[in-house]
Amino acid sequence: PRCCPPPVGWSATPSCAKSDAVSDRPLAAIDIGTNSFHMVVARVGAVEGVDGPAGPAFEVIAREKEMVRLGSGSGDMKELAPDAIERGVRALQRLARIAAVHDADIHAVATSAVREAENAEVFLDRAREEAGVEVEVISGVEEARLIHLGVLQAVPVFDDRLVLVDIGGGSTEILVGERGETLAAGSLKLGAIRLTRRFFRGDRLHVGPALPPGGVDAVMICVSTPANPVTHAPEPRLPRRSRGRK
């Protein structure tokens, strides 16, 4: 069933999407992506229905975004560059200060750039020691599941079967879902930064003579080649957390 409409200014969570208990303090969710860092600070409450609470809801207090380009090192994204780690730590320090202003509990997750980097521990240790932020590294499948829940928050498509494709800086997540459940999900190593660093010269992609010969054709071949298959979700649903750092 659908949730009752939330109060004005609040966003409702579908009742089928399991959530943690309602928090007395605001929550600051930080998404550490390959290209940018995003943070949303929200006050969590409950939507009241006719027979009592109909489900959790949240009121967004603040939104922040920083273009960090954490994965701007090598084309294969096997290592985080020292200057990228420095930018990432400084960004987390700023976001942590904003969260502190709102007395918010921080939950930070890292995706493709960090989970693939052989020196990820350097960034994770510095994030903890210098910014006071404990970062959880999540798998590509868990990333797809969270994207699915985010779409259900924003678009009234709960009753539809969905195919979601999210193209990030380092990876592309694909998910098939219906009524809040994950039917199949997977993650491909195809992203905007990854492909730009691999097939094009310089930091920017210029249309025209600046493109290397065959660059676009090479990208087309790369993205058309069968890669990691989308995996079917185990029953009853995918695990909520990866085995990454807590």
mmCIF file of C-alpha atoms in Angstrom, residues 2 14 150-160 162:
data_model
loop_
_atom_site.group_PDB
_atom_site.id
_atom_site.type_symbol
_atom_site.label_atom_id
_atom_site.label_comp_id
_atom_site.label_asym_id
_atom_site.label_seq_id
_atom_site.Cartn_x
_atom_site.Cartn_y
_atom_site.Cartn_z
ATOM 1 C CA ARG A 2 1.019 3.584 -0.501
ATOM 2 C CA PRO A 14 7.016 4.111 1.182
ATOM 3 C CA GLY A 150 16.081 7.505 -3.387
ATOM 4 C CA VAL A 151 14.036 7.330 -6.595
ATOM 5 C CA LEU A 152 11.022 6.048 -4.644
ATOM 6 C CA GLN A 153 11.350 9.108 -2.394
ATOM 7 C CA ALA A 154 11.266 11.520 -5.309
ATOM 8 C CA VAL A 155 9.039 9.978 -7.985
ATOM 9 C CA PRO A 156 5.532 8.460 -7.587
ATOM 10 C CA VAL A 157 6.385 5.129 -9.233
ATOM 11 C CA PHE A 158 6.117 2.756 -6.280
ATOM 12 C CA ASP A 159 3.615 0.433 -8.017
ATOM 13 C CA ASP A 160 5.580 0.255 -11.290
ATOM 14 C CA LEU A 162 11.387 0.056 -12.839
#
